[in-house]
Amino acid sequence: MPPAVVFIEAVVLAGRFPLLSGLSLEVATGEVVHLRGANGAGKTSLLRACAGLLPIASGRAEVLGHDLLVDRVSLRRAVGLLGHAGFHYEELSVRDNLRFALRASRAPLERAGPALERLGLTGRLLDTPVGACSAGQRRRLALAVLVARAPRLWLLDEPHAGLDAEARATVDALVAEARVGGATVLLASHELERAAAIADRSVEIAGGRVVPAATDSAEVGCDVA
Amino acid sequence: MSVASHPVEAVALTGRALAPARGARIASACGLVGLVGVVLTVWLGLWVTPPDAYMGNLVRLLYIHPSMAWDAFLAYGVSFLASAAYLWPRTRDLRLDRVAGASAEAGVVFTGITLVTGSLWGRPTWGVWWTWDPLLTTTALLFVLYLGYLALRRLPGEPEVRARRSAIAALVAFIDVPIVYFSVSWWRSLHQGPTIQPGRSEVHGSMAWTLLLSFVAFSLVYVWMLAERYRLAGLQARDEVEGLADALAERRAEAGMSRAGEAS
Amino acid sequence: MWRDALLVAGKDLRVEWRSRVGLNQVVPFALAVLLLFGLALGPDAARLRAATSGLFWVTVLLAALLGVQRSFALESADRAGDGLRLSGLDAGGIFVGKAAALGFQLLVLEAVLALVAALLYGTPLEGVGVLAASCVLATAGLAAVGTFYGALAAGTRVRETLLPLLFFPVVAPVLLAATKAWSAALGRSGGGGVGWLALLAVFAAAYVAIGTVAFGPLLEDS
């Protein structure tokens, strides 16, 4: 199996600011990798770059066999990004948003029902406009989109944020299931213990690059795992 | 970051190779000859050539207005070609983007002068500051179109992104020009309004030579302006690249800082 | 591509159906503009009648600007535009879809405005065929240019001010041709209606084609 993600000295710029400053990372297919790092370290940028949303200024970047310097579009149906934003239309209902997302990414519509149920989005909520939903409910919807799309690469940015205990457990279960299904998962999280429990390994990011893990906390993570 | 084909590195290279001594010398020569030509044009135009039978001394605007308009269209043409060449994958080069921007800036300056001198000329000859003549109207619309283009260029952003965005905008703006010209001419031809023709004047002898000289002189001035503006844009790009190396170093250094923060 | 276009157009129209921003804000705005023109040029009935087609189309242009801004505000809220890109939709399809939805809304607006303008300015609507045809063709051009520049401006921090500067000069021929076609239909100027329609068609075709091709690079830059 070729690796799912290969970044070599990748630089990503926002104007003149380097979001990634020469990041190197390799993730094997089927691996669950936890990205750690302070705010602004570059975790979100790495996930967005993996989704083909950010242009690579220099270096090498391949995701699921697609060279991102050549083509950042063709891989998008195979990856799923859970970002800080939900990519929803406030005026459309929960159900309509999910159906649109599935149609747009050519995923079968039959998966919508089970996915909504899995995330506890049922009843009256289905017809509520997303603009009227709570932050946690919007987060669940974004997760439901991901579940229904069943991507080969899951890019999760703070997946536990804003969720209640039950939903957080669901997230952990979803990651485990995705992995059993052969998908690769990159997950950025500040909840070190929780993330360490579901990840195969953790990677420390600082200043827009992967840095050698600070030994003490990394070992704590391994022990928990 | 050692591969030369990296865009970041490529910018640095083109930035350094930007002012080869020969090109700079040719540009300066153009500027010098052009300026001498302009001085000659002024002298010939104001003192040597005779006043016109119809327009009297006003005819002397002939030595500045048409050549300005010519320069403006020449500049937009160059800008369009450079933009199109930038969009063509085989000739994609940030230097072309700089040429497009520099030429468009010169074009806007010349268009401005064209409009002002045309208006000054129109008032005494036609009795109005402005008339909805196709050429005039098209020129005025070009002026605002390219002001928009320059506004777009001035937005901050990554050089490649800015270049592609600007090149697309330039193309879209440029194909509007024939449509505008055609529609305005047609509009005028349908409305049998008071189309005002300037008195037909014979241009001959010293007048013809002065007119020709003005075209050559102002074209050379355009080349010189373009070359200087292009050189400046290259220097700015090089600054950006040098700034980038610093920015990268600074960004990487954050790692040490956050580590120190964790430890404390 | 067509499938993607239909999907995106359907989504935009559904959002409008749910939010009624166009109906509750853009339509009243356009009516207010028509009234203001009446105040500026009236109450001389002959002058208003002569100016009807021009005033109508300037109003449509202003409303089209608001329509474009609304169309891209949808996508920037909650980064839905990123969602469109992430789902791997064809860029040309997104362009055609958004332009079609915008054009459809503009056509509805034009129908309302035409009736109100006819009433306010005392201009009987004659030559309805030419009036309608010029609306369809002009709107296609406006929607194409608007969607194109809307996406271009949406990626920048100065979109509110940049969009009108880019949009209005480029659609100048649409204003001219549509106004003249209307004047011809309303019997205000001698003939030429069909020629102006042809010009509108050329404009629309050129910008729809360019937009479909150039939208991909534009979308990826923002």
Coordinates of N, CA and C in Angstrom, one line a residue, chain B residues 32-215:
Chain B
L32 N 16.2 58.9 -23.3 CA 17.0 60.1 -23.6 C 16.5 60.6 -25.0
V33 N 16.5 59.7 -26.0 CA 16.1 60.1 -27.3 C 14.7 60.6 -27.3
G34 N 13.8 59.8 -26.6 CA 12.4 60.2 -26.5 C 12.3 61.6 -25.9
L35 N 13.0 61.9 -24.8 CA 12.8 63.2 -24.2 C 13.3 64.3 -25.1
V36 N 14.5 64.0 -25.8 CA 15.0 65.0 -26.8 C 13.9 65.2 -27.8
G37 N 13.3 64.1 -28.3 CA 12.2 64.2 -29.3 C 11.0 65.0 -28.8
V38 N 10.7 64.9 -27.5 CA 9.6 65.6 -26.9 C 9.9 67.1 -26.9
V39 N 11.1 67.4 -26.5 CA 11.6 68.8 -26.5 C 11.5 69.4 -27.9
L40 N 12.0 68.6 -28.9 CA 11.9 69.1 -30.3 C 10.5 69.3 -30.7
T41 N 9.6 68.3 -30.3 CA 8.2 68.4 -30.7 C 7.6 69.7 -30.2
V42 N 7.9 70.0 -28.9 CA 7.4 71.2 -28.3 C 7.8 72.4 -29.0
W43 N 9.1 72.4 -29.3 CA 9.7 73.6 -30.1 C 9.1 73.7 -31.4
L44 N 9.1 72.6 -32.2 CA 8.5 72.7 -33.5 C 7.0 73.0 -33.4
G45 N 6.3 72.4 -32.5 CA 4.9 72.5 -32.4 C 4.4 73.9 -32.0
L46 N 5.2 74.5 -31.1 CA 4.8 75.8 -30.6 C 5.3 77.0 -31.4
W47 N 6.5 76.8 -32.0 CA 7.1 78.0 -32.6 C 7.3 77.9 -34.1
V48 N 7.6 76.7 -34.6 CA 8.0 76.6 -36.0 C 6.8 76.4 -36.9
T49 N 5.9 75.4 -36.5 CA 4.8 75.1 -37.4 C 3.8 76.3 -37.4
P50 N 3.1 76.4 -38.6 CA 2.2 77.6 -38.7 C 0.9 77.3 -38.0
P51 N 0.1 78.3 -37.6 CA -1.2 78.1 -37.1 C -2.1 77.6 -38.3
D52 N -3.2 76.9 -37.9 CA -4.1 76.4 -38.9 C -5.1 77.4 -39.4
A53 N -5.6 77.2 -40.7 CA -6.6 78.2 -41.2 C -7.9 78.1 -40.4
Y54 N -8.3 76.9 -40.1 CA -9.6 76.8 -39.3 C -9.4 77.1 -37.8
M55 N -8.4 76.3 -37.3 CA -8.4 76.2 -35.8 C -7.4 77.2 -35.2
G56 N -6.6 77.8 -36.0 CA -5.6 78.7 -35.5 C -4.6 78.0 -34.6
N57 N -4.2 78.6 -33.5 CA -3.2 78.0 -32.6 C -3.6 76.7 -32.0
L58 N -5.0 76.4 -32.0 CA -5.4 75.2 -31.3 C -4.9 74.0 -32.0
V59 N -4.5 74.1 -33.3 CA -4.1 72.9 -34.0 C -2.8 72.4 -33.4
R60 N -2.2 73.2 -32.6 CA -0.9 72.7 -31.9 C -1.2 71.5 -31.0
L61 N -2.4 71.3 -30.6 CA -2.8 70.1 -29.8 C -2.6 68.9 -30.6
L62 N -2.6 69.0 -31.9 CA -2.4 67.9 -32.8 C -1.1 67.2 -32.5
Y63 N -0.1 67.9 -31.9 CA 1.2 67.3 -31.7 C 1.3 66.6 -30.4
I64 N 0.2 66.7 -29.6 CA 0.2 65.9 -28.3 C -0.9 64.9 -28.2
H65 N -2.1 65.3 -28.6 CA -3.3 64.5 -28.4 C -3.3 63.2 -29.1
P66 N -3.1 63.1 -30.4 CA -3.1 61.9 -31.1 C -2.0 60.9 -30.7
S67 N -0.8 61.4 -30.4 CA 0.3 60.5 -30.0 C 0.0 60.0 -28.6
M68 N -0.7 60.7 -27.7 CA -1.0 60.2 -26.4 C -2.0 59.1 -26.6
A69 N -3.0 59.3 -27.4 CA -4.0 58.3 -27.6 C -3.4 57.0 -28.2
W70 N -2.5 57.2 -29.1 CA -1.8 56.1 -29.7 C -1.0 55.3 -28.6
D71 N -0.3 56.1 -27.8 CA 0.5 55.4 -26.7 C -0.4 54.6 -25.8
A72 N -1.6 55.2 -25.5 CA -2.5 54.5 -24.6 C -3.0 53.2 -25.2
F73 N -3.3 53.2 -26.4 CA -3.8 51.9 -27.1 C -2.6 51.0 -27.2
L74 N -1.4 51.5 -27.5 CA -0.3 50.6 -27.6 C 0.0 50.0 -26.2
A75 N -0.1 50.8 -25.2 CA 0.1 50.3 -23.8 C -0.9 49.2 -23.5
Y76 N -2.1 49.4 -23.8 CA -3.2 48.4 -23.4 C -2.9 47.1 -24.3
G77 N -2.5 47.3 -25.5 CA -2.2 46.2 -26.4 C -1.1 45.3 -25.8
V78 N 0.0 46.0 -25.4 CA 1.1 45.3 -24.8 C 0.6 44.5 -23.5
S79 N -0.2 45.2 -22.7 CA -0.7 44.7 -21.5 C -1.5 43.4 -21.7
F80 N -2.3 43.5 -22.8 CA -3.2 42.4 -23.1 C -2.4 41.2 -23.6
L81 N -1.4 41.5 -24.5 CA -0.5 40.4 -25.0 C 0.2 39.7 -23.8
A82 N 0.8 40.6 -22.9 CA 1.5 40.0 -21.8 C 0.6 39.1 -20.9
S83 N -0.6 39.6 -20.7 CA -1.6 38.8 -19.9 C -1.9 37.5 -20.5
A84 N -2.2 37.6 -21.8 CA -2.5 36.4 -22.6 C -1.3 35.4 -22.5
A85 N -0.1 35.9 -22.7 CA 1.1 35.0 -22.7 C 1.2 34.4 -21.3
Y86 N 0.9 35.2 -20.3 CA 1.0 34.7 -18.9 C 0.1 33.5 -18.7
L87 N -1.1 33.6 -19.3 CA -2.1 32.5 -19.0 C -1.8 31.3 -19.9
W88 N -1.0 31.5 -20.9 CA -0.6 30.3 -21.8 C 0.4 29.6 -21.0
P89 N 0.2 28.3 -20.6 CA 1.0 27.5 -19.7 C 2.5 27.5 -20.1
R90 N 2.8 27.5 -21.4 CA 4.2 27.3 -21.9 C 5.0 28.6 -21.7
T91 N 4.3 29.7 -21.7 CA 5.0 31.0 -21.5 C 4.8 31.6 -20.2
R92 N 4.2 30.9 -19.2 CA 3.9 31.5 -17.9 C 5.2 31.9 -17.2
D93 N 5.2 33.2 -16.9 CA 6.4 33.7 -16.2 C 6.0 35.0 -15.5
L94 N 6.4 35.2 -14.3 CA 6.0 36.3 -13.5 C 6.5 37.6 -14.1
R95 N 7.5 37.5 -15.0 CA 8.0 38.8 -15.6 C 6.9 39.3 -16.6
L96 N 6.2 38.4 -17.2 CA 5.1 38.8 -18.1 C 4.0 39.6 -17.3
D97 N 3.8 39.1 -16.1 CA 2.8 39.7 -15.3 C 3.2 41.1 -14.9
R98 N 4.5 41.3 -14.7 CA 5.0 42.6 -14.4 C 4.9 43.6 -15.6
V99 N 5.2 43.0 -16.8 CA 5.1 43.8 -18.0 C 3.6 44.3 -18.1
A100 N 2.7 43.3 -17.9 CA 1.3 43.6 -18.0 C 0.9 44.8 -17.1
G101 N 1.3 44.7 -15.8 CA 0.9 45.7 -14.9 C 1.6 47.0 -15.2
A102 N 2.9 47.0 -15.5 CA 3.6 48.2 -15.8 C 3.0 48.9 -17.0
S103 N 2.6 48.1 -18.1 CA 2.1 48.7 -19.3 C 0.7 49.3 -19.0
A104 N -0.1 48.6 -18.2 CA -1.5 49.1 -17.9 C -1.4 50.4 -17.2
E105 N -0.4 50.5 -16.3 CA -0.3 51.8 -15.5 C 0.1 52.9 -16.5
A106 N 1.0 52.7 -17.4 CA 1.4 53.7 -18.4 C 0.1 54.0 -19.2
G107 N -0.6 53.0 -19.6 CA -1.8 53.2 -20.4 C -2.8 54.1 -19.7
V108 N -3.0 53.9 -18.4 CA -4.0 54.7 -17.7 C -3.5 56.2 -17.7
V109 N -2.2 56.4 -17.5 CA -1.7 57.8 -17.5 C -1.9 58.4 -18.9
F110 N -1.6 57.7 -19.9 CA -1.7 58.2 -21.3 C -3.2 58.5 -21.6
T111 N -4.1 57.5 -21.1 CA -5.5 57.7 -21.4 C -6.0 59.0 -20.7
G112 N -5.5 59.2 -19.5 CA -5.9 60.4 -18.7 C -5.5 61.6 -19.5
I113 N -4.3 61.7 -20.0 CA -3.8 62.8 -20.8 C -4.6 63.0 -22.0
T114 N -4.9 61.8 -22.7 CA -5.7 61.9 -23.9 C -7.1 62.5 -23.7
L115 N -7.7 62.1 -22.6 CA -9.0 62.7 -22.3 C -9.0 64.2 -22.0
V116 N -8.0 64.6 -21.2 CA -7.9 66.0 -20.8 C -7.6 66.8 -22.1
T117 N -6.6 66.4 -22.9 CA -6.2 67.2 -24.0 C -7.4 67.2 -25.0
G118 N -8.0 66.1 -25.2 CA -9.2 66.0 -26.1 C -10.3 67.0 -25.7
S119 N -10.5 67.0 -24.4 CA -11.5 67.9 -23.9 C -11.2 69.4 -24.1
L120 N -9.9 69.7 -23.8 CA -9.4 71.0 -24.1 C -9.5 71.4 -25.5
W121 N -9.3 70.5 -26.4 CA -9.4 70.7 -27.8 C -10.8 70.9 -28.3
G122 N -11.7 70.0 -27.7 CA -13.1 70.0 -28.1 C -13.8 71.2 -27.7
R123 N -13.5 71.8 -26.6 CA -14.3 73.0 -26.1 C -14.3 74.1 -27.1
P124 N -13.1 74.6 -27.6 CA -13.1 75.7 -28.6 C -13.5 75.3 -30.0
T125 N -13.2 74.0 -30.4 CA -13.5 73.6 -31.7 C -15.0 73.2 -31.9
W126 N -15.5 72.4 -31.0 CA -16.8 71.9 -31.1 C -17.8 72.6 -30.2
G127 N -17.3 73.5 -29.3 CA -18.2 74.2 -28.4 C -18.6 73.4 -27.2
V128 N -18.1 72.2 -27.1 CA -18.5 71.4 -25.9 C -17.2 70.7 -25.3
W129 N -17.2 70.5 -24.0 CA -16.1 69.8 -23.3 C -16.1 68.4 -23.7
W130 N -17.3 67.9 -23.9 CA -17.4 66.4 -24.1 C -18.4 66.1 -25.2
T131 N -18.2 65.1 -26.0 CA -19.2 64.7 -26.9 C -19.2 63.2 -26.9
W132 N -20.4 62.6 -27.2 CA -20.5 61.1 -27.1 C -20.0 60.4 -28.4
D133 N -18.9 60.8 -28.8 CA -18.2 60.2 -30.0 C -17.8 58.8 -29.6
P134 N -17.9 57.8 -30.5 CA -17.5 56.5 -30.2 C -16.1 56.3 -29.6
L135 N -15.1 57.0 -30.3 CA -13.8 56.8 -29.9 C -13.6 57.4 -28.5
L136 N -14.2 58.6 -28.3 CA -14.1 59.3 -27.0 C -14.7 58.4 -25.9
T137 N -16.0 57.9 -26.2 CA -16.7 57.2 -25.2 C -15.9 55.9 -24.8
T138 N -15.4 55.2 -25.9 CA -14.7 54.0 -25.6 C -13.4 54.3 -24.8
T139 N -12.8 55.4 -25.1 CA -11.6 55.8 -24.3 C -11.9 56.0 -22.9
A140 N -13.0 56.7 -22.6 CA -13.4 57.0 -21.2 C -13.7 55.7 -20.5
L141 N -14.4 54.8 -21.2 CA -14.7 53.5 -20.5 C -13.5 52.7 -20.3
L142 N -12.6 52.7 -21.2 CA -11.3 52.1 -21.1 C -10.6 52.6 -19.8
F143 N -10.6 53.9 -19.6 CA -10.0 54.5 -18.5 C -10.5 53.9 -17.2
V144 N -11.9 53.8 -17.0 CA -12.4 53.3 -15.8 C -12.2 51.7 -15.7
L145 N -12.3 51.1 -16.9 CA -12.0 49.6 -16.9 C -10.6 49.3 -16.3
Y146 N -9.6 50.1 -16.8 CA -8.3 49.8 -16.4 C -8.0 50.4 -15.0
L147 N -8.7 51.4 -14.5 CA -8.6 51.8 -13.1 C -9.0 50.6 -12.2
G148 N -10.1 49.9 -12.6 CA -10.5 48.7 -11.9 C -9.4 47.7 -11.9
Y149 N -8.8 47.5 -13.1 CA -7.8 46.4 -13.2 C -6.6 46.8 -12.3
L150 N -6.2 48.0 -12.2 CA -5.1 48.4 -11.4 C -5.5 48.3 -9.9
A151 N -6.7 48.6 -9.6 CA -7.2 48.4 -8.2 C -7.0 46.9 -7.8
L152 N -7.4 46.1 -8.7 CA -7.3 44.6 -8.5 C -5.9 44.2 -8.3
R153 N -5.0 44.8 -9.1 CA -3.6 44.4 -9.0 C -3.0 44.9 -7.7
R154 N -3.5 45.9 -7.1 CA -2.9 46.5 -5.9 C -3.3 45.7 -4.6
L155 N -4.2 44.7 -4.8 CA -4.6 43.9 -3.6 C -3.4 43.0 -3.2
P156 N -3.2 42.9 -1.9 CA -2.1 42.0 -1.5 C -2.4 40.6 -1.8
G157 N -1.4 39.8 -1.9 CA -1.6 38.4 -2.2 C -0.3 37.7 -2.7
E158 N -0.4 36.4 -2.8 CA 0.8 35.7 -3.3 C 1.0 36.1 -4.8
P159 N 2.2 36.3 -5.2 CA 2.5 36.8 -6.5 C 1.8 36.0 -7.6
E160 N 1.8 34.6 -7.5 CA 1.3 33.8 -8.6 C -0.3 34.0 -8.6
V161 N -0.9 34.0 -7.5 CA -2.3 34.1 -7.4 C -2.7 35.5 -8.0
R162 N -2.0 36.5 -7.6 CA -2.3 37.9 -8.0 C -2.1 37.9 -9.6
A163 N -1.1 37.3 -10.0 CA -0.8 37.4 -11.5 C -1.9 36.7 -12.3
R164 N -2.3 35.5 -11.8 CA -3.3 34.8 -12.6 C -4.6 35.6 -12.6
R165 N -5.0 36.0 -11.4 CA -6.2 36.8 -11.2 C -6.2 38.0 -12.1
S166 N -5.1 38.7 -12.1 CA -5.0 40.0 -12.9 C -5.1 39.6 -14.4
A167 N -4.4 38.6 -14.8 CA -4.4 38.2 -16.2 C -5.8 37.9 -16.7
I168 N -6.5 37.1 -15.9 CA -7.9 36.8 -16.3 C -8.7 38.1 -16.4
A169 N -8.6 38.9 -15.4 CA -9.3 40.2 -15.4 C -9.0 41.0 -16.6
A170 N -7.7 41.1 -17.0 CA -7.3 41.9 -18.1 C -7.9 41.4 -19.4
L171 N -7.9 40.0 -19.5 CA -8.5 39.4 -20.7 C -10.0 39.8 -20.8
V172 N -10.7 39.6 -19.7 CA -12.1 39.9 -19.6 C -12.4 41.4 -20.0
A173 N -11.5 42.3 -19.4 CA -11.7 43.7 -19.7 C -11.5 44.0 -21.1
F174 N -10.4 43.3 -21.7 CA -10.0 43.7 -23.0 C -11.0 43.3 -24.1
I175 N -11.7 42.1 -23.9 CA -12.6 41.7 -25.0 C -13.9 42.6 -24.9
D176 N -14.0 43.4 -23.8 CA -15.1 44.3 -23.8 C -14.9 45.5 -24.7
V177 N -13.6 45.8 -25.0 CA -13.3 47.0 -25.7 C -14.0 47.1 -27.1
P178 N -13.8 46.0 -28.0 CA -14.4 46.1 -29.3 C -16.0 46.1 -29.2
I179 N -16.5 45.4 -28.2 CA -18.0 45.4 -28.0 C -18.5 46.8 -27.7
V180 N -17.7 47.5 -26.8 CA -18.1 48.8 -26.4 C -18.0 49.7 -27.6
Y181 N -16.9 49.6 -28.3 CA -16.7 50.5 -29.5 C -17.8 50.3 -30.5
F182 N -18.1 49.1 -30.8 CA -19.1 48.8 -31.8 C -20.4 49.3 -31.4
S183 N -20.8 49.1 -30.1 CA -22.1 49.5 -29.7 C -22.3 51.0 -29.7
V184 N -21.2 51.6 -29.2 CA -21.3 53.1 -29.2 C -21.4 53.7 -30.6
S185 N -20.6 53.1 -31.5 CA -20.6 53.7 -32.9 C -22.0 53.5 -33.5
W186 N -22.6 52.4 -33.2 CA -23.9 52.1 -33.8 C -25.0 53.0 -33.2
W187 N -24.8 53.2 -31.9 CA -25.7 54.1 -31.2 C -25.7 55.4 -31.8
R188 N -24.4 55.9 -32.1 CA -24.3 57.3 -32.7 C -24.9 57.3 -34.1
S189 N -24.7 56.2 -34.8 CA -25.1 56.3 -36.2 C -26.6 56.2 -36.3
L190 N -27.3 55.6 -35.3 CA -28.7 55.6 -35.3 C -29.3 56.9 -34.9
H191 N -28.7 57.6 -34.0 CA -29.2 58.9 -33.5 C -28.6 59.9 -34.4
Q192 N -29.4 60.4 -35.3 CA -28.8 61.4 -36.3 C -28.6 62.7 -35.5
G193 N -28.0 62.7 -34.4 CA -27.7 63.9 -33.6 C -26.7 64.8 -34.3
P194 N -26.4 65.9 -33.6 CA -25.4 66.8 -34.2 C -24.0 66.3 -34.1
T195 N -23.7 65.4 -35.0 CA -22.3 64.9 -35.0 C -21.4 66.0 -35.5
I196 N -20.5 66.3 -34.6 CA -19.6 67.5 -34.9 C -18.3 67.0 -35.5
Q197 N -18.0 67.5 -36.6 CA -16.7 67.1 -37.2 C -15.8 68.3 -37.0
P198 N -14.6 68.0 -36.7 CA -13.6 69.1 -36.6 C -13.4 69.6 -38.0
G199 N -13.1 70.8 -38.2 CA -12.8 71.4 -39.5 C -11.7 70.6 -40.2
R200 N -11.9 70.2 -41.4 CA -10.9 69.4 -42.1 C -9.7 70.3 -42.3
S201 N -8.6 69.8 -41.8 CA -7.4 70.6 -42.0 C -6.4 69.8 -42.8
E202 N -5.7 70.5 -43.6 CA -4.6 69.8 -44.4 C -3.4 69.7 -43.4
V203 N -2.9 68.5 -43.3 CA -1.7 68.4 -42.5 C -0.5 68.1 -43.5
H204 N 0.4 69.1 -43.6 CA 1.4 68.9 -44.6 C 2.7 69.6 -44.1
G205 N 3.7 69.4 -44.8 CA 5.0 70.1 -44.6 C 5.5 70.0 -43.1
S206 N 5.9 71.1 -42.5 CA 6.4 71.0 -41.2 C 5.5 70.4 -40.2
M207 N 4.1 70.6 -40.4 CA 3.1 70.0 -39.5 C 3.2 68.5 -39.5
A208 N 3.3 67.9 -40.7 CA 3.3 66.5 -40.9 C 4.6 65.9 -40.2
W209 N 5.7 66.6 -40.4 CA 6.9 66.1 -39.8 C 6.9 66.2 -38.3
T210 N 6.3 67.3 -37.8 CA 6.2 67.4 -36.3 C 5.3 66.4 -35.7
L211 N 4.2 66.1 -36.5 CA 3.2 65.1 -36.0 C 3.9 63.7 -35.9
L212 N 4.7 63.4 -37.0 CA 5.4 62.1 -37.0 C 6.4 62.1 -35.9
L213 N 7.1 63.2 -35.7 CA 8.1 63.2 -34.6 C 7.4 63.0 -33.2
S214 N 6.2 63.6 -33.1 CA 5.6 63.4 -31.8 C 5.2 62.0 -31.5
F215 N 4.8 61.3 -32.6 CA 4.5 59.9 -32.4 C 5.7 59.1 -32.0

